[in-house]
Amino acid sequence: MPKCIKVEKLQEGLKTRLIGKCIFFAHEVGSTNDWAKELAELDAPEGTVAIAETQTSGRGRLGRKWISPKGGLWFSIIFRPKLKPHETVKLMFLACLAVAETLRDLYGLKTETKWPNDVLVDGRKVCGILSEMKTVGEKMEYVIIGIGVNANLDVEKEFPKELWETATSIQKALGRKISLEELFKALLEKMESLYRQFLKEGFMPILEKWKGYASFLGCEVEVHGDGERLEGTASNVDEDGALILKLKDGSTKRVFAGDLSLKIKR
Ligand code: BT5
């Protein structure tokens, strides 16, 4: 199974009506999120996807570096839903759920969702989601959902040492390579069916399914970010996507996704 993406196979048999009707492919870009933003500014329709084999400046949240060698699946989707800016976080949960379900359905992997934007396999990050939007006043113009899946990657050879303990890949978990095109199409199809459900029924059914994968709920966790460090029990995630932390003194605190990171104490 090669590490290259066969561009002619990306749409072959794709059963979507919105997501991936228009796909832009490049061997190498800076960041597919930046590329998708450029396309959105040029009025690219909702569902347009930008995908690249490698990213030279792949980004995580707060401008953190996202390692994106050939063999991974790095792509971004343009959404134009009628949502208020603070509601767009819901699409990040939707994308995490889509990845968790797809990796389970296609490969039988025991996936977990980790608040706010990770999918884990064997307790390690196999996928990260980056959600960025453009707003004009209180109006949201578009959201870019960037999805990075470590697919056919050799973690020990291709990732820096500091990620060996925290990152994994589908190849590592399965002991074999997978078809990048098949995974890509399955992800777009899952994203579309969940997005349609979201538009029709709202966020709660999506959140409930996401929670079905959230094995960190009920665990002791540490939340870091913005110079803040909180410790407590992750008791729930509410309808706004906020984490409900039960603190040692018995009080509860709602923590918003923003730029925080969660460490699970297993
Ligand atoms: C994320 O950020 O997890 C969001 C990653 C989104 C990547 C996609 S790829 C397509 C699109 N285009 C982009 O430029 N980005 C999106 P965050 O929660 O901030 O996690 C970043 C941290 O994860 C880094 O500081 C590293 O510690 C770690 N990391 C970097 N590369 C990784 C990788 N490939 N796999 C697992 N962990 C990684």
PDB file of C-alpha atoms and ligand atoms in Angstrom:
ATOM      1  CA  MET A   1       0.000   0.000   0.000  1.00  0.00           C
ATOM      2  CA  PRO A   2       1.859   3.127  -1.148  1.00  0.00           C
ATOM      3  CA  LYS A   3       2.107   6.342   0.845  1.00  0.00           C
ATOM      4  CA  CYS A   4       1.005   8.358  -2.197  1.00  0.00           C
ATOM      5  CA  ILE A   5      -2.610   9.357  -2.639  1.00  0.00           C
ATOM      6  CA  LYS A   6      -4.178   8.306  -5.924  1.00  0.00           C
ATOM      7  CA  VAL A   7      -6.033  11.463  -6.795  1.00  0.00           C
ATOM      8  CA  GLU A   8      -8.297   9.762  -9.335  1.00  0.00           C
ATOM      9  CA  LYS A   9      -9.596   7.468  -6.574  1.00  0.00           C
ATOM     10  CA  LEU A  10     -10.605  10.221  -4.138  1.00  0.00           C
ATOM     11  CA  GLN A  11     -14.081  10.645  -5.612  1.00  0.00           C
ATOM     12  CA  GLU A  12     -14.552   7.213  -7.163  1.00  0.00           C
ATOM     13  CA  GLY A  13     -17.761   5.745  -5.722  1.00  0.00           C
ATOM     14  CA  LEU A  14     -18.065   8.545  -3.151  1.00  0.00           C
ATOM     15  CA  LYS A  15     -21.633   8.474  -1.857  1.00  0.00           C
ATOM     16  CA  THR A  16     -22.046  12.073  -0.709  1.00  0.00           C
ATOM     17  CA  ARG A  17     -24.124  14.917  -2.064  1.00  0.00           C
ATOM     18  CA  LEU A  18     -22.375  17.800  -0.331  1.00  0.00           C
ATOM     19  CA  ILE A  19     -19.011  17.009   1.214  1.00  0.00           C
ATOM     20  CA  GLY A  20     -16.352  16.251  -1.370  1.00  0.00           C
ATOM     21  CA  LYS A  21     -18.369  17.229  -4.434  1.00  0.00           C
ATOM     22  CA  CYS A  22     -15.473  19.579  -5.000  1.00  0.00           C
ATOM     23  CA  ILE A  23     -12.015  18.321  -3.980  1.00  0.00           C
ATOM     24  CA  PHE A  24      -8.719  20.180  -4.323  1.00  0.00           C
ATOM     25  CA  PHE A  25      -5.626  17.988  -4.091  1.00  0.00           C
ATOM     26  CA  ALA A  26      -1.952  18.933  -3.791  1.00  0.00           C
ATOM     27  CA  HIS A  27       1.159  16.881  -3.157  1.00  0.00           C
ATOM     28  CA  GLU A  28       2.393  19.511  -0.718  1.00  0.00           C
ATOM     29  CA  VAL A  29       0.934  22.645   0.865  1.00  0.00           C
ATOM     30  CA  GLY A  30       1.686  24.766   3.909  1.00  0.00           C
ATOM     31  CA  SER A  31      -1.551  23.935   5.712  1.00  0.00           C
ATOM     32  CA  THR A  32      -4.778  22.588   4.213  1.00  0.00           C
ATOM     33  CA  ASN A  33      -6.675  24.852   6.645  1.00  0.00           C
ATOM     34  CA  ASP A  34      -5.014  27.923   5.090  1.00  0.00           C
ATOM     35  CA  TRP A  35      -5.707  26.574   1.633  1.00  0.00           C
ATOM     36  CA  ALA A  36      -9.366  25.914   2.442  1.00  0.00           C
ATOM     37  CA  LYS A  37      -9.621  29.453   3.852  1.00  0.00           C
ATOM     38  CA  GLU A  38      -8.322  30.868   0.572  1.00  0.00           C
ATOM     39  CA  LEU A  39     -10.898  28.767  -1.284  1.00  0.00           C
ATOM     40  CA  ALA A  40     -13.679  29.907   1.065  1.00  0.00           C
ATOM     41  CA  GLU A  41     -12.699  33.536   0.432  1.00  0.00           C
ATOM     42  CA  LEU A  42     -13.109  32.794  -3.287  1.00  0.00           C
ATOM     43  CA  ASP A  43     -16.690  31.649  -2.524  1.00  0.00           C
ATOM     44  CA  ALA A  44     -16.015  27.913  -2.702  1.00  0.00           C
ATOM     45  CA  PRO A  45     -19.273  26.170  -1.776  1.00  0.00           C
ATOM     46  CA  GLU A  46     -19.992  24.362   1.453  1.00  0.00           C
ATOM     47  CA  GLY A  47     -18.532  20.860   1.405  1.00  0.00           C
ATOM     48  CA  THR A  48     -15.421  21.807  -0.577  1.00  0.00           C
ATOM     49  CA  VAL A  49     -12.407  19.800   0.581  1.00  0.00           C
ATOM     50  CA  ALA A  50      -8.697  20.623   0.369  1.00  0.00           C
ATOM     51  CA  ILE A  51      -6.384  17.635   0.814  1.00  0.00           C
ATOM     52  CA  ALA A  52      -2.606  17.302   0.615  1.00  0.00           C
ATOM     53  CA  GLU A  53      -0.121  14.455   0.878  1.00  0.00           C
ATOM     54  CA  THR A  54       2.162  16.494   3.116  1.00  0.00           C
ATOM     55  CA  GLN A  55       1.981  19.820   4.912  1.00  0.00           C
ATOM     56  CA  THR A  56       5.073  21.922   5.457  1.00  0.00           C
ATOM     57  CA  SER A  57       3.397  24.091   8.134  1.00  0.00           C
ATOM     58  CA  GLY A  58       0.659  21.827   9.502  1.00  0.00           C
ATOM     59  CA  ARG A  59      -0.891  23.543  12.523  1.00  0.00           C
ATOM     60  CA  GLY A  60      -2.569  22.548  15.722  1.00  0.00           C
ATOM     61  CA  ARG A  61      -4.334  24.945  18.049  1.00  0.00           C
ATOM     62  CA  LEU A  62      -2.511  28.125  19.154  1.00  0.00           C
ATOM     63  CA  GLY A  63      -0.186  27.739  16.179  1.00  0.00           C
ATOM     64  CA  ARG A  64       1.296  24.521  17.587  1.00  0.00           C
ATOM     65  CA  LYS A  65       3.128  22.402  15.025  1.00  0.00           C
ATOM     66  CA  TRP A  66       1.285  19.437  13.512  1.00  0.00           C
ATOM     67  CA  ILE A  67       3.640  16.805  12.078  1.00  0.00           C
ATOM     68  CA  SER A  68       2.309  15.894   8.629  1.00  0.00           C
ATOM     69  CA  PRO A  69       4.533  13.518   6.666  1.00  0.00           C
ATOM     70  CA  LYS A  70       3.444  11.570   3.595  1.00  0.00           C
ATOM     71  CA  GLY A  71       1.269   8.601   4.591  1.00  0.00           C
ATOM     72  CA  GLY A  72      -1.120  10.599   6.780  1.00  0.00           C
ATOM     73  CA  LEU A  73      -4.494  11.983   5.830  1.00  0.00           C
ATOM     74  CA  TRP A  74      -4.428  15.784   6.069  1.00  0.00           C
ATOM     75  CA  PHE A  75      -7.504  17.599   4.830  1.00  0.00           C
ATOM     76  CA  SER A  76      -9.887  20.468   5.546  1.00  0.00           C
ATOM     77  CA  ILE A  77     -13.587  20.934   4.826  1.00  0.00           C
ATOM     78  CA  ILE A  78     -15.478  24.205   4.328  1.00  0.00           C
ATOM     79  CA  PHE A  79     -18.796  24.512   6.181  1.00  0.00           C
ATOM     80  CA  ARG A  80     -21.260  27.369   5.930  1.00  0.00           C
ATOM     81  CA  PRO A  81     -23.928  26.551   8.519  1.00  0.00           C
ATOM     82  CA  LYS A  82     -26.239  29.104  10.082  1.00  0.00           C
ATOM     83  CA  LEU A  83     -24.602  29.012  13.491  1.00  0.00           C
ATOM     84  CA  LYS A  84     -23.537  31.651  15.953  1.00  0.00           C
ATOM     85  CA  PRO A  85     -19.740  31.889  16.297  1.00  0.00           C
ATOM     86  CA  HIS A  86     -19.729  30.256  19.750  1.00  0.00           C
ATOM     87  CA  GLU A  87     -21.698  27.274  18.380  1.00  0.00           C
ATOM     88  CA  THR A  88     -19.112  26.270  15.794  1.00  0.00           C
ATOM     89  CA  VAL A  89     -17.297  24.186  18.400  1.00  0.00           C
ATOM     90  CA  LYS A  90     -20.105  21.672  17.822  1.00  0.00           C
ATOM     91  CA  LEU A  91     -18.662  20.876  14.382  1.00  0.00           C
ATOM     92  CA  MET A  92     -15.386  19.946  16.033  1.00  0.00           C
ATOM     93  CA  PHE A  93     -17.205  17.376  18.179  1.00  0.00           C
ATOM     94  CA  LEU A  94     -18.991  16.152  15.068  1.00  0.00           C
ATOM     95  CA  ALA A  95     -15.680  15.669  13.255  1.00  0.00           C
ATOM     96  CA  CYS A  96     -14.135  13.821  16.225  1.00  0.00           C
ATOM     97  CA  LEU A  97     -17.149  11.534  16.336  1.00  0.00           C
ATOM     98  CA  ALA A  98     -16.938  10.919  12.576  1.00  0.00           C
ATOM     99  CA  VAL A  99     -13.301   9.848  12.900  1.00  0.00           C
ATOM    100  CA  ALA A 100     -13.910   7.694  16.000  1.00  0.00           C
ATOM    101  CA  GLU A 101     -16.844   5.875  14.357  1.00  0.00           C
ATOM    102  CA  THR A 102     -15.106   5.424  11.020  1.00  0.00           C
ATOM    103  CA  LEU A 103     -11.910   3.942  12.497  1.00  0.00           C
ATOM    104  CA  ARG A 104     -14.041   1.568  14.561  1.00  0.00           C
ATOM    105  CA  ASP A 105     -16.293   0.547  11.663  1.00  0.00           C
ATOM    106  CA  LEU A 106     -13.557   0.129   9.032  1.00  0.00           C
ATOM    107  CA  TYR A 107     -10.785  -1.407  11.110  1.00  0.00           C
ATOM    108  CA  GLY A 108     -12.395  -2.526  14.366  1.00  0.00           C
ATOM    109  CA  LEU A 109     -10.170  -0.117  16.330  1.00  0.00           C
ATOM    110  CA  LYS A 110     -11.229   0.723  19.865  1.00  0.00           C
ATOM    111  CA  THR A 111     -11.321   4.491  19.498  1.00  0.00           C
ATOM    112  CA  GLU A 112     -11.864   7.101  22.182  1.00  0.00           C
ATOM    113  CA  THR A 113     -12.807  10.754  21.966  1.00  0.00           C
ATOM    114  CA  LYS A 114     -10.862  13.091  24.212  1.00  0.00           C
ATOM    115  CA  TRP A 115     -12.161  16.559  24.982  1.00  0.00           C
ATOM    116  CA  PRO A 116     -11.963  18.808  23.172  1.00  0.00           C
ATOM    117  CA  ASN A 117     -10.435  17.843  19.813  1.00  0.00           C
ATOM    118  CA  ASP A 118      -8.664  14.475  19.858  1.00  0.00           C
ATOM    119  CA  VAL A 119      -9.338  10.909  18.838  1.00  0.00           C
ATOM    120  CA  LEU A 120      -7.252   8.300  20.633  1.00  0.00           C
ATOM    121  CA  VAL A 121      -6.352   4.678  19.990  1.00  0.00           C
ATOM    122  CA  ASP A 122      -4.600   2.768  22.785  1.00  0.00           C
ATOM    123  CA  GLY A 123      -4.720   5.991  24.799  1.00  0.00           C
ATOM    124  CA  ARG A 124      -2.625   7.863  22.197  1.00  0.00           C
ATOM    125  CA  LYS A 125      -3.552  10.550  19.716  1.00  0.00           C
ATOM    126  CA  VAL A 126      -4.303   9.158  16.269  1.00  0.00           C
ATOM    127  CA  CYS A 127      -6.200  12.232  15.056  1.00  0.00           C
ATOM    128  CA  GLY A 128      -6.449  15.933  15.855  1.00  0.00           C
ATOM    129  CA  ILE A 129      -9.083  18.387  14.679  1.00  0.00           C
ATOM    130  CA  LEU A 130      -8.543  22.097  14.103  1.00  0.00           C
ATOM    131  CA  SER A 131     -11.618  24.288  13.781  1.00  0.00           C
ATOM    132  CA  GLU A 132     -11.212  27.849  12.505  1.00  0.00           C
ATOM    133  CA  MET A 133     -13.835  30.334  11.370  1.00  0.00           C
ATOM    134  CA  LYS A 134     -14.405  33.704   9.824  1.00  0.00           C
ATOM    135  CA  THR A 135     -16.893  36.012  11.451  1.00  0.00           C
ATOM    136  CA  VAL A 136     -18.195  39.419  10.468  1.00  0.00           C
ATOM    137  CA  GLY A 137     -19.660  40.985  13.571  1.00  0.00           C
ATOM    138  CA  GLU A 138     -21.959  38.375  15.097  1.00  0.00           C
ATOM    139  CA  LYS A 139     -22.338  36.610  11.761  1.00  0.00           C
ATOM    140  CA  MET A 140     -20.337  33.522  11.028  1.00  0.00           C
ATOM    141  CA  GLU A 141     -19.305  33.316   7.381  1.00  0.00           C
ATOM    142  CA  TYR A 142     -17.641  29.937   7.245  1.00  0.00           C
ATOM    143  CA  VAL A 143     -15.949  27.310   9.373  1.00  0.00           C
ATOM    144  CA  ILE A 144     -12.946  25.297   8.286  1.00  0.00           C
ATOM    145  CA  ILE A 145     -12.672  21.901   9.915  1.00  0.00           C
ATOM    146  CA  GLY A 146      -9.141  20.525   9.543  1.00  0.00           C
ATOM    147  CA  ILE A 147      -8.698  16.819  10.136  1.00  0.00           C
ATOM    148  CA  GLY A 148      -5.333  15.145  10.597  1.00  0.00           C
ATOM    149  CA  VAL A 149      -5.272  11.359  10.805  1.00  0.00           C
ATOM    150  CA  ASN A 150      -2.022   9.473  11.383  1.00  0.00           C
ATOM    151  CA  ALA A 151      -2.673   6.661   8.942  1.00  0.00           C
ATOM    152  CA  ASN A 152       0.280   4.907   7.260  1.00  0.00           C
ATOM    153  CA  LEU A 153       2.961   6.327   9.516  1.00  0.00           C
ATOM    154  CA  ASP A 154       5.788   4.699  11.418  1.00  0.00           C
ATOM    155  CA  VAL A 155       5.641   6.658  14.666  1.00  0.00           C
ATOM    156  CA  GLU A 156       9.139   5.749  15.854  1.00  0.00           C
ATOM    157  CA  LYS A 157      10.734   6.585  12.489  1.00  0.00           C
ATOM    158  CA  GLU A 158       8.708   9.570  11.385  1.00  0.00           C
ATOM    159  CA  PHE A 159       7.775  11.432  14.564  1.00  0.00           C
ATOM    160  CA  PRO A 160      10.089  13.266  16.913  1.00  0.00           C
ATOM    161  CA  LYS A 161      10.916  11.333  20.063  1.00  0.00           C
ATOM    162  CA  GLU A 162       8.831  13.588  22.299  1.00  0.00           C
ATOM    163  CA  LEU A 163       5.681  12.307  20.551  1.00  0.00           C
ATOM    164  CA  TRP A 164       6.416   8.583  20.824  1.00  0.00           C
ATOM    165  CA  GLU A 165       4.514   8.258  24.089  1.00  0.00           C
ATOM    166  CA  THR A 166       1.531  10.400  23.122  1.00  0.00           C
ATOM    167  CA  ALA A 167       0.961   9.751  19.407  1.00  0.00           C
ATOM    168  CA  THR A 168       0.042   6.656  17.441  1.00  0.00           C
ATOM    169  CA  SER A 169      -1.002   5.742  13.913  1.00  0.00           C
ATOM    170  CA  ILE A 170      -3.473   3.349  12.331  1.00  0.00           C
ATOM    171  CA  GLN A 171      -0.490   1.441  10.932  1.00  0.00           C
ATOM    172  CA  LYS A 172       0.969   1.033  14.404  1.00  0.00           C
ATOM    173  CA  ALA A 173      -2.341  -0.082  15.894  1.00  0.00           C
ATOM    174  CA  LEU A 174      -3.177  -2.552  13.107  1.00  0.00           C
ATOM    175  CA  GLY A 175       0.319  -3.685  12.172  1.00  0.00           C
ATOM    176  CA  ARG A 176      -0.442  -2.976   8.515  1.00  0.00           C
ATOM    177  CA  LYS A 177      -1.026  -0.128   6.095  1.00  0.00           C
ATOM    178  CA  ILE A 178      -4.509   0.891   4.978  1.00  0.00           C
ATOM    179  CA  SER A 179      -5.946   2.466   1.823  1.00  0.00           C
ATOM    180  CA  LEU A 180      -5.820   6.246   2.242  1.00  0.00           C
ATOM    181  CA  GLU A 181      -8.464   6.775  -0.428  1.00  0.00           C
ATOM    182  CA  GLU A 182     -10.883   4.317   1.192  1.00  0.00           C
ATOM    183  CA  LEU A 183     -10.451   5.964   4.598  1.00  0.00           C
ATOM    184  CA  PHE A 184     -10.862   9.446   3.115  1.00  0.00           C
ATOM    185  CA  LYS A 185     -14.146   8.530   1.393  1.00  0.00           C
ATOM    186  CA  ALA A 186     -15.495   6.775   4.467  1.00  0.00           C
ATOM    187  CA  LEU A 187     -14.688   9.857   6.566  1.00  0.00           C
ATOM    188  CA  LEU A 188     -16.437  12.211   4.148  1.00  0.00           C
ATOM    189  CA  GLU A 189     -19.503   9.953   4.064  1.00  0.00           C
ATOM    190  CA  LYS A 190     -19.638   9.758   7.857  1.00  0.00           C
ATOM    191  CA  MET A 191     -19.130  13.525   8.189  1.00  0.00           C
ATOM    192  CA  GLU A 192     -21.980  14.124   5.785  1.00  0.00           C
ATOM    193  CA  SER A 193     -24.454  11.816   7.476  1.00  0.00           C
ATOM    194  CA  LEU A 194     -23.647  13.272  10.909  1.00  0.00           C
ATOM    195  CA  TYR A 195     -23.822  16.832   9.553  1.00  0.00           C
ATOM    196  CA  ARG A 196     -27.263  16.159   8.086  1.00  0.00           C
ATOM    197  CA  GLN A 197     -28.385  14.722  11.407  1.00  0.00           C
ATOM    198  CA  PHE A 198     -26.957  17.798  13.173  1.00  0.00           C
ATOM    199  CA  LEU A 199     -28.841  20.213  10.878  1.00  0.00           C
ATOM    200  CA  LYS A 200     -32.090  18.272  11.356  1.00  0.00           C
ATOM    201  CA  GLU A 201     -31.988  17.225  15.000  1.00  0.00           C
ATOM    202  CA  GLY A 202     -29.483  19.581  16.609  1.00  0.00           C
ATOM    203  CA  PHE A 203     -26.352  18.912  18.615  1.00  0.00           C
ATOM    204  CA  MET A 204     -27.625  16.632  21.383  1.00  0.00           C
ATOM    205  CA  PRO A 205     -27.739  13.343  19.400  1.00  0.00           C
ATOM    206  CA  ILE A 206     -24.212  14.055  18.123  1.00  0.00           C
ATOM    207  CA  LEU A 207     -22.968  14.859  21.611  1.00  0.00           C
ATOM    208  CA  GLU A 208     -24.579  11.719  23.060  1.00  0.00           C
ATOM    209  CA  LYS A 209     -22.816   9.551  20.466  1.00  0.00           C
ATOM    210  CA  TRP A 210     -19.540  11.422  21.077  1.00  0.00           C
ATOM    211  CA  LYS A 211     -19.916  10.688  24.798  1.00  0.00           C
ATOM    212  CA  GLY A 212     -20.276   7.004  23.946  1.00  0.00           C
ATOM    213  CA  TYR A 213     -16.573   7.138  22.978  1.00  0.00           C
ATOM    214  CA  ALA A 214     -15.478   9.470  25.762  1.00  0.00           C
ATOM    215  CA  SER A 215     -13.961   7.048  28.219  1.00  0.00           C
ATOM    216  CA  PHE A 216     -12.228   9.915  30.049  1.00  0.00           C
ATOM    217  CA  LEU A 217     -15.591  10.850  31.561  1.00  0.00           C
ATOM    218  CA  GLY A 218     -15.550   9.921  35.229  1.00  0.00           C
ATOM    219  CA  CYS A 219     -11.726   9.991  35.311  1.00  0.00           C
ATOM    220  CA  GLU A 220      -9.387  12.259  37.208  1.00  0.00           C
ATOM    221  CA  VAL A 221      -8.022  14.860  34.785  1.00  0.00           C
ATOM    222  CA  GLU A 222      -5.832  17.928  34.600  1.00  0.00           C
ATOM    223  CA  VAL A 223      -6.817  20.814  32.375  1.00  0.00           C
ATOM    224  CA  HIS A 224      -4.068  23.139  31.171  1.00  0.00           C
ATOM    225  CA  GLY A 225      -4.041  26.343  29.221  1.00  0.00           C
ATOM    226  CA  ASP A 226      -3.793  30.105  29.444  1.00  0.00           C
ATOM    227  CA  GLY A 227      -1.568  29.857  32.500  1.00  0.00           C
ATOM    228  CA  GLU A 228      -4.356  27.993  34.256  1.00  0.00           C
ATOM    229  CA  ARG A 229      -4.159  24.466  35.641  1.00  0.00           C
ATOM    230  CA  LEU A 230      -7.195  22.743  37.064  1.00  0.00           C
ATOM    231  CA  GLU A 231      -7.522  19.283  38.554  1.00  0.00           C
ATOM    232  CA  GLY A 232     -10.698  17.363  39.107  1.00  0.00           C
ATOM    233  CA  THR A 233     -13.047  14.690  37.855  1.00  0.00           C
ATOM    234  CA  ALA A 234     -14.327  15.050  34.295  1.00  0.00           C
ATOM    235  CA  SER A 235     -17.996  14.566  35.096  1.00  0.00           C
ATOM    236  CA  ASN A 236     -19.711  15.584  31.853  1.00  0.00           C
ATOM    237  CA  VAL A 237     -19.668  17.630  28.648  1.00  0.00           C
ATOM    238  CA  ASP A 238     -22.678  19.913  28.281  1.00  0.00           C
ATOM    239  CA  GLU A 239     -24.792  21.125  25.353  1.00  0.00           C
ATOM    240  CA  ASP A 240     -22.303  23.949  24.658  1.00  0.00           C
ATOM    241  CA  GLY A 241     -19.386  21.542  24.482  1.00  0.00           C
ATOM    242  CA  ALA A 242     -18.084  22.760  27.850  1.00  0.00           C
ATOM    243  CA  LEU A 243     -16.346  20.280  30.135  1.00  0.00           C
ATOM    244  CA  ILE A 244     -17.916  19.965  33.566  1.00  0.00           C
ATOM    245  CA  LEU A 245     -15.155  19.509  36.090  1.00  0.00           C
ATOM    246  CA  LYS A 246     -15.883  18.405  39.614  1.00  0.00           C
ATOM    247  CA  LEU A 247     -13.206  20.037  41.741  1.00  0.00           C
ATOM    248  CA  LYS A 248     -11.685  18.628  44.915  1.00  0.00           C
ATOM    249  CA  ASP A 249     -13.675  21.034  47.109  1.00  0.00           C
ATOM    250  CA  GLY A 250     -16.913  19.599  45.722  1.00  0.00           C
ATOM    251  CA  SER A 251     -17.726  22.588  43.504  1.00  0.00           C
ATOM    252  CA  THR A 252     -18.140  22.276  39.755  1.00  0.00           C
ATOM    253  CA  LYS A 253     -16.600  24.370  37.008  1.00  0.00           C
ATOM    254  CA  ARG A 254     -17.575  24.685  33.356  1.00  0.00           C
ATOM    255  CA  VAL A 255     -14.502  24.802  31.182  1.00  0.00           C
ATOM    256  CA  PHE A 256     -14.809  25.971  27.585  1.00  0.00           C
ATOM    257  CA  ALA A 257     -12.950  24.197  24.812  1.00  0.00           C
ATOM    258  CA  GLY A 258     -10.938  27.215  23.598  1.00  0.00           C
ATOM    259  CA  ASP A 259      -7.292  26.377  23.781  1.00  0.00           C
ATOM    260  CA  LEU A 260      -7.185  24.096  26.759  1.00  0.00           C
ATOM    261  CA  SER A 261      -5.627  20.658  26.850  1.00  0.00           C
ATOM    262  CA  LEU A 262      -6.703  17.729  28.940  1.00  0.00           C
ATOM    263  CA  LYS A 263      -4.428  15.186  30.584  1.00  0.00           C
ATOM    264  CA  ILE A 264      -6.094  11.981  31.693  1.00  0.00           C
ATOM    265  CA  LYS A 265      -4.667  10.420  34.850  1.00  0.00           C
ATOM    266  CA  ARG A 266      -5.155   6.708  34.190  1.00  0.00           C
TER     267      ARG A 266
HETATM  268  C1  BT5 B   1      -4.613  19.478  17.081  1.00  0.00           C
HETATM  269  O1  BT5 B   1      -4.020  20.525  17.735  1.00  0.00           O
HETATM  270  O2  BT5 B   1      -4.697  18.354  17.495  1.00  0.00           O
HETATM  271  C2  BT5 B   1      -5.169  19.843  15.708  1.00  0.00           C
HETATM  272  C3  BT5 B   1      -4.454  19.161  14.587  1.00  0.00           C
HETATM  273  C4  BT5 B   1      -5.121  19.443  13.263  1.00  0.00           C
HETATM  274  C5  BT5 B   1      -4.304  18.958  12.103  1.00  0.00           C
HETATM  275  C6  BT5 B   1      -5.031  19.132  10.802  1.00  0.00           C
HETATM  276  S1  BT5 B   1      -4.221  18.374   9.485  1.00  0.00           S
HETATM  277  C7  BT5 B   1      -5.211  19.170   8.334  1.00  0.00           C
HETATM  278  C8  BT5 B   1      -5.419  20.578   8.840  1.00  0.00           C
HETATM  279  N1  BT5 B   1      -4.366  21.470   8.406  1.00  0.00           N
HETATM  280  C9  BT5 B   1      -3.646  21.950   9.447  1.00  0.00           C
HETATM  281  O3  BT5 B   1      -2.688  22.745   9.359  1.00  0.00           O
HETATM  282  N2  BT5 B   1      -4.131  21.443  10.589  1.00  0.00           N
HETATM  283  C10 BT5 B   1      -5.274  20.583  10.369  1.00  0.00           C
HETATM  284  P1  BT5 B   1      -3.533  20.503  19.256  1.00  0.00           P
HETATM  285  O4  BT5 B   1      -4.601  19.971  20.147  1.00  0.00           O
HETATM  286  O5  BT5 B   1      -3.020  21.878  19.506  1.00  0.00           O
HETATM  287  O6  BT5 B   1      -2.350  19.452  19.267  1.00  0.00           O
HETATM  288  C11 BT5 B   1      -1.076  19.789  18.771  1.00  0.00           C
HETATM  289  C12 BT5 B   1      -0.060  18.938  19.514  1.00  0.00           C
HETATM  290  O7  BT5 B   1      -0.164  17.568  19.117  1.00  0.00           O
HETATM  291  C13 BT5 B   1       1.376  19.325  19.189  1.00  0.00           C
HETATM  292  O8  BT5 B   1       1.827  20.352  20.046  1.00  0.00           O
HETATM  293  C14 BT5 B   1       2.133  18.011  19.418  1.00  0.00           C
HETATM  294  O9  BT5 B   1       2.394  17.828  20.799  1.00  0.00           O
HETATM  295  C15 BT5 B   1       1.118  16.959  19.017  1.00  0.00           C
HETATM  296  N3  BT5 B   1       1.294  16.512  17.621  1.00  0.00           N
HETATM  297  C16 BT5 B   1       1.836  17.150  16.567  1.00  0.00           C
HETATM  298  N4  BT5 B   1       1.713  16.430  15.442  1.00  0.00           N
HETATM  299  C17 BT5 B   1       1.073  15.280  15.795  1.00  0.00           C
HETATM  300  C18 BT5 B   1       0.635  14.152  15.067  1.00  0.00           C
HETATM  301  N5  BT5 B   1       0.786  14.040  13.750  1.00  0.00           N
HETATM  302  N6  BT5 B   1       0.013  13.171  15.776  1.00  0.00           N
HETATM  303  C19 BT5 B   1      -0.189  13.258  17.103  1.00  0.00           C
HETATM  304  N7  BT5 B   1       0.197  14.314  17.829  1.00  0.00           N
HETATM  305  C20 BT5 B   1       0.813  15.328  17.180  1.00  0.00           C
END
